[in-house]
Coordinates of C-alpha atoms in Angstrom, one line a residue:
M755 CA 0.0 0.0 0.0
K756 CA 2.0 3.0 -1.3
T757 CA -0.4 5.6 -2.7
L758 CA -3.7 7.3 -2.0
V759 CA -5.1 5.6 -5.1
E760 CA -4.3 2.2 -3.7
I761 CA -5.7 3.1 -0.3
N762 CA -9.0 4.3 -1.9
K763 CA -9.2 1.1 -4.0
I764 CA -8.9 -1.0 -0.8
R765 CA -11.5 1.1 0.8
E766 CA -14.0 0.6 -2.1
E767 CA -13.4 -3.1 -2.2
K768 CA -13.9 -3.5 1.6
R769 CA -17.0 -1.3 1.4
K770 CA -18.5 -3.7 -1.2
E771 CA -17.8 -6.7 1.1
L772 CA -19.4 -5.0 4.1
D773 CA -22.4 -3.9 2.1
L774 CA -23.2 -7.5 1.2
R775 CA -23.5 -8.2 4.9
V776 CA -25.1 -5.1 6.6
N777 CA -26.5 -2.7 4.0
L778 CA -30.1 -3.7 3.3
N779 CA -30.3 -1.1 0.5
A780 CA -27.0 -2.1 -1.2
D781 CA -27.3 -2.2 -5.0
T782 CA -26.7 -5.9 -5.4
R783 CA -28.8 -9.1 -5.7
E784 CA -26.3 -10.9 -3.5
K785 CA -26.4 -11.0 0.3
H786 CA -24.2 -12.8 2.8
I787 CA -25.2 -14.7 5.9
L788 CA -22.2 -15.3 8.1
V789 CA -22.0 -18.7 9.9
C790 CA -19.4 -19.1 12.5
R791 CA -17.1 -22.1 12.0
G792 CA -15.1 -21.6 15.2
T793 CA -14.5 -24.6 17.5
G794 CA -17.4 -23.9 19.9
C795 CA -19.9 -23.1 17.1
T796 CA -18.8 -26.1 15.1
S797 CA -19.3 -28.4 18.0
S798 CA -22.8 -26.9 18.4
K799 CA -23.4 -28.0 14.8
S800 CA -23.2 -24.6 13.1
P801 CA -22.3 -26.3 9.8
K802 CA -25.8 -27.8 9.7
I803 CA -27.1 -24.2 9.1
I804 CA -25.2 -24.2 5.9
E805 CA -26.5 -27.6 4.9
N806 CA -30.0 -26.5 5.6
F807 CA -29.6 -23.4 3.4
K808 CA -28.3 -25.7 0.6
K809 CA -31.5 -27.7 0.7
I810 CA -33.5 -24.5 -0.1
L811 CA -31.4 -23.8 -3.2
D812 CA -32.1 -25.3 -6.6
P813 CA -29.2 -27.8 -7.1
L814 CA -28.7 -26.5 -10.7
S815 CA -28.9 -22.8 -9.7
L816 CA -26.0 -20.3 -10.2
E817 CA -25.8 -19.8 -6.4
M818 CA -25.4 -23.6 -5.9
N819 CA -22.6 -23.7 -8.5
Q820 CA -20.9 -20.8 -6.8
I821 CA -21.1 -22.5 -3.4
D822 CA -19.6 -25.7 -4.9
A823 CA -16.8 -23.7 -6.4
L824 CA -16.0 -22.1 -3.0
E825 CA -16.1 -25.4 -1.1
Q826 CA -13.9 -27.1 -3.7
N827 CA -11.6 -24.2 -4.1
T828 CA -12.1 -24.1 -7.8
F829 CA -14.1 -21.9 -10.3
Y830 CA -17.4 -22.1 -12.0
I831 CA -18.1 -21.0 -15.6
N832 CA -21.1 -21.6 -17.9
Y833 CA -19.2 -23.2 -20.7
K834 CA -22.2 -23.1 -23.1
N835 CA -22.3 -19.3 -23.0
F836 CA -18.5 -19.1 -23.0
Y837 CA -18.0 -21.0 -26.2
E838 CA -20.8 -19.1 -27.9
L839 CA -19.3 -15.8 -27.0
I840 CA -15.6 -16.6 -27.6
G841 CA -16.2 -17.5 -31.2
K842 CA -14.4 -20.0 -33.4
K843 CA -11.3 -21.7 -32.3
T844 CA -8.1 -20.4 -34.1
E845 CA -4.4 -20.2 -33.4
S846 CA -4.2 -16.8 -35.1
I847 CA -4.8 -14.8 -31.9
A848 CA -3.3 -11.5 -30.7
F849 CA -3.6 -10.6 -27.0
L850 CA -3.8 -6.9 -26.8
N851 CA -3.0 -4.6 -23.9
I852 CA -3.7 -1.0 -24.6
L853 CA -3.2 1.9 -22.2
F854 CA -5.4 5.0 -22.3
Y855 CA -5.1 8.3 -20.6
R856 CA -7.9 10.9 -20.3
P857 CA -6.3 14.2 -19.3
A858 CA -8.6 16.9 -18.0
V859 CA -6.4 19.4 -19.9
P860 CA -5.8 18.4 -23.5
I861 CA -2.2 17.5 -24.2
L862 CA -2.5 17.2 -28.0
D863 CA -3.7 19.7 -30.5
G864 CA -7.3 19.2 -31.6
H865 CA -8.1 17.1 -28.5
K866 CA -11.0 17.9 -26.1
P867 CA -10.9 17.6 -22.3
Y868 CA -10.9 14.0 -21.2
Q869 CA -10.4 12.7 -24.8
E870 CA -8.5 9.4 -24.8
V871 CA -4.8 9.5 -25.5
V872 CA -3.2 6.1 -26.3
L873 CA 0.0 6.0 -24.2
A874 CA 1.1 2.5 -24.9
F875 CA 0.2 -0.9 -26.2
S876 CA 1.6 -4.5 -26.1
I877 CA 0.6 -7.2 -28.6
L878 CA 1.4 -10.9 -27.9
S879 CA 1.0 -13.6 -30.6
N880 CA -0.6 -16.8 -29.3
K881 CA 1.1 -18.8 -32.1
D882 CA 4.8 -17.8 -31.9
Y883 CA 4.8 -15.8 -28.6
K884 CA 6.2 -12.8 -30.5
T885 CA 5.7 -9.5 -28.6
I886 CA 5.4 -6.0 -29.9
N887 CA 5.7 -3.2 -27.4
W888 CA 5.2 0.5 -28.1
N889 CA 4.7 3.7 -26.1
C890 CA 4.9 7.5 -26.4
L891 CA 5.4 8.2 -22.7
N892 CA 8.2 10.6 -23.4
D893 CA 6.6 12.3 -26.4
Y894 CA 2.8 12.2 -26.7
S895 CA 2.9 13.8 -30.2
K896 CA 4.1 10.3 -31.5
M897 CA 0.7 8.8 -30.8
E898 CA -0.4 8.9 -34.4
E899 CA 2.7 7.0 -35.4
G900 CA 1.9 4.3 -32.8
L901 CA -1.7 4.0 -34.0
K902 CA -0.5 3.2 -37.5
I903 CA 1.8 0.5 -36.1
L904 CA -1.1 -0.9 -34.1
T905 CA -3.5 -0.9 -37.1
E906 CA -1.0 -2.8 -39.3
E907 CA -0.1 -5.4 -36.7
L908 CA -3.8 -6.2 -35.8
K909 CA -4.6 -6.9 -39.5
R910 CA -2.4 -10.1 -39.3
Y911 CA -4.7 -11.9 -36.8
E912 CA -8.1 -13.6 -37.0
K913 CA -9.0 -12.8 -33.4
I914 CA -7.9 -10.1 -31.0
V915 CA -8.5 -10.7 -27.2
Y916 CA -8.2 -8.0 -24.6
F917 CA -9.4 -7.5 -21.0
S918 CA -10.8 -4.1 -20.0
A919 CA -13.7 -2.3 -18.4
Q920 CA -13.5 0.0 -21.5
N921 CA -15.0 -0.9 -24.9
I922 CA -12.0 -0.3 -27.1
N923 CA -14.1 -0.7 -30.3
I924 CA -15.2 2.9 -29.9
L925 CA -11.7 4.3 -29.5
M926 CA -10.4 2.1 -32.4
Q927 CA -13.2 3.4 -34.7
R928 CA -12.4 7.0 -33.7
Y929 CA -8.8 6.6 -34.7
H930 CA -9.6 4.5 -37.8
I931 CA -7.8 1.4 -36.5
I932 CA -10.8 -0.7 -37.5
E933 CA -12.6 0.4 -40.6
S934 CA -14.5 -2.8 -41.5
K935 CA -17.1 -5.0 -39.8
D936 CA -14.7 -7.9 -40.5
V937 CA -12.1 -6.5 -38.2
M938 CA -14.5 -5.3 -35.5
F939 CA -16.2 -8.6 -35.0
K940 CA -12.9 -10.4 -34.3
I941 CA -12.2 -8.2 -31.3
I942 CA -13.2 -9.8 -28.0
N943 CA -13.3 -8.4 -24.5
L944 CA -12.6 -11.4 -22.3
K945 CA -13.9 -9.5 -19.3
D946 CA -17.3 -9.2 -20.8
V947 CA -17.3 -12.8 -22.0
L948 CA -16.5 -14.1 -18.6
K949 CA -19.1 -11.9 -16.9
N950 CA -21.7 -13.1 -19.3
S951 CA -20.6 -16.7 -18.7
D952 CA -21.1 -16.3 -14.9
F953 CA -17.4 -16.9 -14.2
F954 CA -16.9 -17.1 -10.5
N955 CA -14.1 -18.0 -8.0
E956 CA -13.4 -17.0 -4.4
K957 CA -11.3 -14.1 -5.6
T958 CA -13.9 -12.6 -7.9
K959 CA -16.6 -12.3 -5.2
Y960 CA -15.9 -8.6 -4.7
D961 CA -13.6 -7.6 -7.6
F962 CA -13.8 -8.8 -11.1
S963 CA -10.4 -8.0 -12.4
L964 CA -7.6 -9.7 -14.3
K965 CA -5.7 -10.1 -11.0
T966 CA -8.6 -11.8 -9.2
I967 CA -9.5 -14.1 -12.1
Y968 CA -5.9 -15.1 -12.6
E969 CA -5.2 -15.7 -8.9
G970 CA -8.4 -17.7 -8.6
L971 CA -7.2 -20.0 -11.4
F972 CA -3.6 -20.3 -10.4
H973 CA -3.7 -20.4 -6.6
N974 CA 0.0 -20.2 -6.0
E975 CA 0.6 -17.1 -8.0
N976 CA 0.2 -13.4 -7.0
I977 CA 0.2 -10.7 -9.7
F978 CA 0.3 -6.9 -9.5
E979 CA -2.7 -4.6 -9.8
H980 CA -3.4 -2.9 -13.1
S981 CA -3.3 0.4 -11.4
R982 CA 0.5 0.0 -11.1
I983 CA 0.8 0.5 -14.8
I984 CA -1.3 3.6 -14.8
L985 CA 0.7 5.1 -12.0
N986 CA 4.0 4.4 -13.6
A987 CA 2.9 5.6 -17.0
T988 CA 1.9 9.0 -15.7
S989 CA 4.8 9.3 -13.3
D990 CA 7.4 12.1 -13.6
N991 CA 10.1 9.5 -12.7
E992 CA 11.6 8.1 -15.9
L993 CA 12.7 4.8 -14.2
E994 CA 9.1 4.1 -13.3
R995 CA 7.9 4.8 -16.9
I996 CA 10.5 2.3 -18.1
L997 CA 8.7 -0.4 -16.2
V998 CA 5.5 0.1 -18.2
N999 CA 6.5 -2.0 -21.2
D1000 CA 7.4 -5.0 -19.1
D1001 CA 4.3 -4.8 -17.0
M1002 CA 2.0 -4.6 -20.0
E1003 CA 3.8 -7.5 -21.6
N1004 CA 3.3 -9.5 -18.4
E1005 CA -0.4 -8.7 -18.2
N1006 CA -0.7 -10.0 -21.7
K1007 CA 0.9 -13.3 -20.6
Y1008 CA -1.6 -13.5 -17.7
L1009 CA -4.4 -12.9 -20.2
Q1010 CA -3.1 -15.6 -22.5
N1011 CA -2.8 -18.1 -19.6
I1012 CA -6.4 -17.4 -18.6
Y1013 CA -7.7 -17.7 -22.1
N1014 CA -5.9 -21.0 -22.9
T1015 CA -6.7 -22.5 -19.5
L1016 CA -10.5 -21.9 -19.9
L1017 CA -10.6 -22.8 -23.6
K1018 CA -10.1 -26.5 -22.8

Protein backbone atom coordinates (compact mmCIF):
# COMPACT_ATOMS: atom_id res chain seq x y z
CA MET A 1 0.00 0.00 0.00
CA LYS A 2 2.01 2.98 -1.26
CA THR A 3 -0.35 5.59 -2.67
CA LEU A 4 -3.67 7.30 -2.00
CA VAL A 5 -5.08 5.62 -5.13
CA GLU A 6 -4.29 2.17 -3.70
CA ILE A 7 -5.75 3.10 -0.29
CA ASN A 8 -8.99 4.30 -1.90
CA LYS A 9 -9.18 1.10 -3.98
CA ILE A 10 -8.90 -1.03 -0.83
CA ARG A 11 -11.54 1.13 0.85
CA GLU A 12 -13.96 0.64 -2.06
CA GLU A 13 -13.40 -3.12 -2.17
CA LYS A 14 -13.94 -3.53 1.58
CA ARG A 15 -17.05 -1.34 1.41
CA LYS A 16 -18.51 -3.72 -1.19
CA GLU A 17 -17.77 -6.67 1.09
CA LEU A 18 -19.37 -4.97 4.08
CA ASP A 19 -22.43 -3.87 2.08
CA LEU A 20 -23.19 -7.49 1.22
CA ARG A 21 -23.54 -8.19 4.93
CA VAL A 22 -25.07 -5.14 6.59
CA ASN A 23 -26.52 -2.74 4.03
CA LEU A 24 -30.10 -3.75 3.26
CA ASN A 25 -30.27 -1.12 0.50
CA ALA A 26 -27.02 -2.09 -1.24
CA ASP A 27 -27.30 -2.20 -5.02
CA THR A 28 -26.74 -5.94 -5.37
CA ARG A 29 -28.82 -9.11 -5.66
CA GLU A 30 -26.32 -10.94 -3.46
CA LYS A 31 -26.42 -11.00 0.33
CA HIS A 32 -24.16 -12.78 2.80
CA ILE A 33 -25.18 -14.67 5.92
CA LEU A 34 -22.17 -15.33 8.12
CA VAL A 35 -22.03 -18.70 9.86
CA CYS A 36 -19.36 -19.13 12.52
CA ARG A 37 -17.06 -22.13 12.03
CA GLY A 38 -15.08 -21.63 15.23
CA THR A 39 -14.45 -24.59 17.54
CA GLY A 40 -17.37 -23.88 19.88
CA CYS A 41 -19.88 -23.11 17.13
CA THR A 42 -18.81 -26.10 15.06
CA SER A 43 -19.29 -28.41 18.04
CA SER A 44 -22.75 -26.86 18.39
CA LYS A 45 -23.45 -28.00 14.80
CA SER A 46 -23.23 -24.62 13.08
CA PRO A 47 -22.29 -26.34 9.76
CA LYS A 48 -25.83 -27.76 9.69
CA ILE A 49 -27.08 -24.21 9.11
CA ILE A 50 -25.15 -24.18 5.86
CA GLU A 51 -26.46 -27.59 4.88
CA ASN A 52 -30.04 -26.49 5.56
CA PHE A 53 -29.58 -23.41 3.37
CA LYS A 54 -28.29 -25.66 0.58
CA LYS A 55 -31.51 -27.67 0.72
CA ILE A 56 -33.46 -24.49 -0.06
CA LEU A 57 -31.44 -23.77 -3.21
CA ASP A 58 -32.07 -25.29 -6.61
CA PRO A 59 -29.16 -27.76 -7.09
CA LEU A 60 -28.74 -26.47 -10.67
CA SER A 61 -28.88 -22.78 -9.73
CA LEU A 62 -26.02 -20.32 -10.19
CA GLU A 63 -25.85 -19.84 -6.42
CA MET A 64 -25.37 -23.57 -5.86
CA ASN A 65 -22.64 -23.73 -8.47
CA GLN A 66 -20.90 -20.81 -6.77
CA ILE A 67 -21.10 -22.52 -3.37
CA ASP A 68 -19.63 -25.71 -4.86
CA ALA A 69 -16.79 -23.67 -6.39
CA LEU A 70 -16.02 -22.09 -3.01
CA GLU A 71 -16.10 -25.37 -1.12
CA GLN A 72 -13.92 -27.15 -3.68
CA ASN A 73 -11.55 -24.17 -4.05
CA THR A 74 -12.07 -24.07 -7.80
CA PHE A 75 -14.05 -21.95 -10.27
CA TYR A 76 -17.40 -22.05 -12.03
CA ILE A 77 -18.15 -21.02 -15.61
CA ASN A 78 -21.12 -21.56 -17.88
CA TYR A 79 -19.21 -23.17 -20.73
CA LYS A 80 -22.18 -23.12 -23.07
CA ASN A 81 -22.26 -19.32 -22.95
CA PHE A 82 -18.48 -19.09 -22.95
CA TYR A 83 -18.01 -21.04 -26.20
CA GLU A 84 -20.81 -19.14 -27.90
CA LEU A 85 -19.28 -15.78 -26.96
CA ILE A 86 -15.63 -16.61 -27.55
CA GLY A 87 -16.17 -17.49 -31.21
CA LYS A 88 -14.44 -19.99 -33.44
CA LYS A 89 -11.26 -21.69 -32.33
CA THR A 90 -8.11 -20.42 -34.06
CA GLU A 91 -4.38 -20.21 -33.41
CA SER A 92 -4.23 -16.78 -35.07
CA ILE A 93 -4.83 -14.77 -31.88
CA ALA A 94 -3.34 -11.50 -30.69
CA PHE A 95 -3.59 -10.64 -27.01
CA LEU A 96 -3.83 -6.87 -26.81
CA ASN A 97 -3.04 -4.64 -23.86
CA ILE A 98 -3.70 -0.99 -24.60
CA LEU A 99 -3.23 1.88 -22.16
CA PHE A 100 -5.43 4.99 -22.34
CA TYR A 101 -5.07 8.31 -20.59
CA ARG A 102 -7.89 10.86 -20.31
CA PRO A 103 -6.31 14.16 -19.26
CA ALA A 104 -8.61 16.93 -18.02
CA VAL A 105 -6.40 19.43 -19.85
CA PRO A 106 -5.80 18.37 -23.48
CA ILE A 107 -2.17 17.50 -24.18
CA LEU A 108 -2.51 17.18 -27.97
CA ASP A 109 -3.66 19.72 -30.52
CA GLY A 110 -7.29 19.25 -31.56
CA HIS A 111 -8.15 17.14 -28.52
CA LYS A 112 -10.99 17.89 -26.11
CA PRO A 113 -10.87 17.61 -22.30
CA TYR A 114 -10.87 13.95 -21.21
CA GLN A 115 -10.42 12.69 -24.79
CA GLU A 116 -8.47 9.43 -24.81
CA VAL A 117 -4.77 9.45 -25.54
CA VAL A 118 -3.19 6.08 -26.34
CA LEU A 119 -0.04 6.02 -24.24
CA ALA A 120 1.14 2.49 -24.91
CA PHE A 121 0.21 -0.94 -26.23
CA SER A 122 1.56 -4.46 -26.14
CA ILE A 123 0.64 -7.24 -28.59
CA LEU A 124 1.36 -10.92 -27.86
CA SER A 125 0.98 -13.57 -30.56
CA ASN A 126 -0.59 -16.80 -29.32
CA LYS A 127 1.12 -18.76 -32.09
CA ASP A 128 4.79 -17.81 -31.92
CA TYR A 129 4.77 -15.80 -28.63
CA LYS A 130 6.21 -12.80 -30.46
CA THR A 131 5.66 -9.55 -28.57
CA ILE A 132 5.45 -6.01 -29.90
CA ASN A 133 5.65 -3.17 -27.38
CA TRP A 134 5.20 0.53 -28.11
CA ASN A 135 4.72 3.69 -26.05
CA CYS A 136 4.87 7.45 -26.37
CA LEU A 137 5.36 8.19 -22.68
CA ASN A 138 8.18 10.61 -23.37
CA ASP A 139 6.56 12.29 -26.38
CA TYR A 140 2.76 12.23 -26.69
CA SER A 141 2.94 13.75 -30.17
CA LYS A 142 4.07 10.34 -31.48
CA MET A 143 0.67 8.80 -30.75
CA GLU A 144 -0.42 8.91 -34.42
CA GLU A 145 2.73 7.01 -35.38
CA GLY A 146 1.91 4.33 -32.81
CA LEU A 147 -1.68 4.00 -34.01
CA LYS A 148 -0.45 3.23 -37.52
CA ILE A 149 1.77 0.46 -36.14
CA LEU A 150 -1.15 -0.92 -34.13
CA THR A 151 -3.45 -0.90 -37.13
CA GLU A 152 -0.99 -2.80 -39.33
CA GLU A 153 -0.15 -5.38 -36.67
CA LEU A 154 -3.77 -6.24 -35.82
CA LYS A 155 -4.58 -6.93 -39.47
CA ARG A 156 -2.44 -10.07 -39.26
CA TYR A 157 -4.75 -11.88 -36.82
CA GLU A 158 -8.11 -13.61 -37.00
CA LYS A 159 -8.98 -12.85 -33.39
CA ILE A 160 -7.92 -10.11 -30.97
CA VAL A 161 -8.47 -10.68 -27.25
CA TYR A 162 -8.22 -7.97 -24.60
CA PHE A 163 -9.39 -7.46 -21.01
CA SER A 164 -10.78 -4.09 -19.99
CA ALA A 165 -13.69 -2.27 -18.41
CA GLN A 166 -13.53 -0.05 -21.51
CA ASN A 167 -15.05 -0.86 -24.89
CA ILE A 168 -12.02 -0.28 -27.11
CA ASN A 169 -14.05 -0.67 -30.31
CA ILE A 170 -15.25 2.93 -29.92
CA LEU A 171 -11.72 4.27 -29.54
CA MET A 172 -10.44 2.13 -32.41
CA GLN A 173 -13.16 3.43 -34.70
CA ARG A 174 -12.42 7.03 -33.69
CA TYR A 175 -8.79 6.62 -34.73
CA HIS A 176 -9.62 4.50 -37.80
CA ILE A 177 -7.79 1.45 -36.45
CA ILE A 178 -10.75 -0.69 -37.46
CA GLU A 179 -12.56 0.36 -40.59
CA SER A 180 -14.51 -2.76 -41.53
CA LYS A 181 -17.06 -4.98 -39.79
CA ASP A 182 -14.75 -7.87 -40.47
CA VAL A 183 -12.10 -6.48 -38.17
CA MET A 184 -14.47 -5.27 -35.46
CA PHE A 185 -16.17 -8.63 -35.01
CA LYS A 186 -12.93 -10.43 -34.27
CA ILE A 187 -12.17 -8.19 -31.27
CA ILE A 188 -13.20 -9.84 -28.00
CA ASN A 189 -13.26 -8.36 -24.52
CA LEU A 190 -12.59 -11.37 -22.30
CA LYS A 191 -13.89 -9.49 -19.26
CA ASP A 192 -17.35 -9.18 -20.85
CA VAL A 193 -17.25 -12.80 -22.04
CA LEU A 194 -16.46 -14.12 -18.56
CA LYS A 195 -19.07 -11.93 -16.88
CA ASN A 196 -21.73 -13.10 -19.32
CA SER A 197 -20.60 -16.68 -18.72
CA ASP A 198 -21.11 -16.30 -14.94
CA PHE A 199 -17.42 -16.92 -14.22
CA PHE A 200 -16.86 -17.14 -10.47
CA ASN A 201 -14.14 -18.01 -8.00
CA GLU A 202 -13.35 -17.03 -4.43
CA LYS A 203 -11.26 -14.06 -5.55
CA THR A 204 -13.90 -12.57 -7.88
CA LYS A 205 -16.58 -12.26 -5.21
CA TYR A 206 -15.88 -8.55 -4.73
CA ASP A 207 -13.59 -7.55 -7.57
CA PHE A 208 -13.83 -8.84 -11.15
CA SER A 209 -10.36 -8.01 -12.43
CA LEU A 210 -7.56 -9.70 -14.35
CA LYS A 211 -5.73 -10.11 -11.05
CA THR A 212 -8.58 -11.85 -9.18
CA ILE A 213 -9.48 -14.09 -12.12
CA TYR A 214 -5.86 -15.12 -12.61
CA GLU A 215 -5.16 -15.74 -8.93
CA GLY A 216 -8.40 -17.72 -8.63
CA LEU A 217 -7.25 -20.02 -11.45
CA PHE A 218 -3.60 -20.25 -10.42
CA HIS A 219 -3.71 -20.42 -6.63
CA ASN A 220 0.03 -20.22 -5.96
CA GLU A 221 0.60 -17.06 -7.99
CA ASN A 222 0.16 -13.41 -7.05
CA ILE A 223 0.22 -10.70 -9.70
CA PHE A 224 0.27 -6.91 -9.54
CA GLU A 225 -2.73 -4.58 -9.78
CA HIS A 226 -3.37 -2.92 -13.14
CA SER A 227 -3.28 0.44 -11.35
CA ARG A 228 0.51 0.05 -11.07
CA ILE A 229 0.84 0.46 -14.84
CA ILE A 230 -1.30 3.61 -14.84
CA LEU A 231 0.67 5.15 -11.97
CA ASN A 232 4.03 4.39 -13.59
CA ALA A 233 2.90 5.58 -17.03
CA THR A 234 1.86 8.99 -15.68
CA SER A 235 4.82 9.32 -13.31
CA ASP A 236 7.43 12.07 -13.63
CA ASN A 237 10.05 9.47 -12.74
CA GLU A 238 11.64 8.07 -15.91
CA LEU A 239 12.69 4.85 -14.15
CA GLU A 240 9.05 4.13 -13.28
CA ARG A 241 7.94 4.85 -16.86
CA ILE A 242 10.50 2.33 -18.12
CA LEU A 243 8.67 -0.42 -16.19
CA VAL A 244 5.46 0.08 -18.20
CA ASN A 245 6.45 -2.04 -21.21
CA ASP A 246 7.43 -5.03 -19.07
CA ASP A 247 4.28 -4.80 -16.96
CA MET A 248 2.00 -4.57 -20.00
CA GLU A 249 3.79 -7.52 -21.58
CA ASN A 250 3.33 -9.54 -18.38
CA GLU A 251 -0.37 -8.68 -18.21
CA ASN A 252 -0.74 -10.05 -21.73
CA LYS A 253 0.89 -13.30 -20.63
CA TYR A 254 -1.57 -13.54 -17.73
CA LEU A 255 -4.42 -12.94 -20.19
CA GLN A 256 -3.09 -15.63 -22.51
CA ASN A 257 -2.84 -18.13 -19.64
CA ILE A 258 -6.44 -17.44 -18.59
CA TYR A 259 -7.74 -17.74 -22.15
CA ASN A 260 -5.90 -20.98 -22.92
CA THR A 261 -6.74 -22.54 -19.55
CA LEU A 262 -10.47 -21.91 -19.94
CA LEU A 263 -10.56 -22.84 -23.63
CA LYS A 264 -10.12 -26.53 -22.84
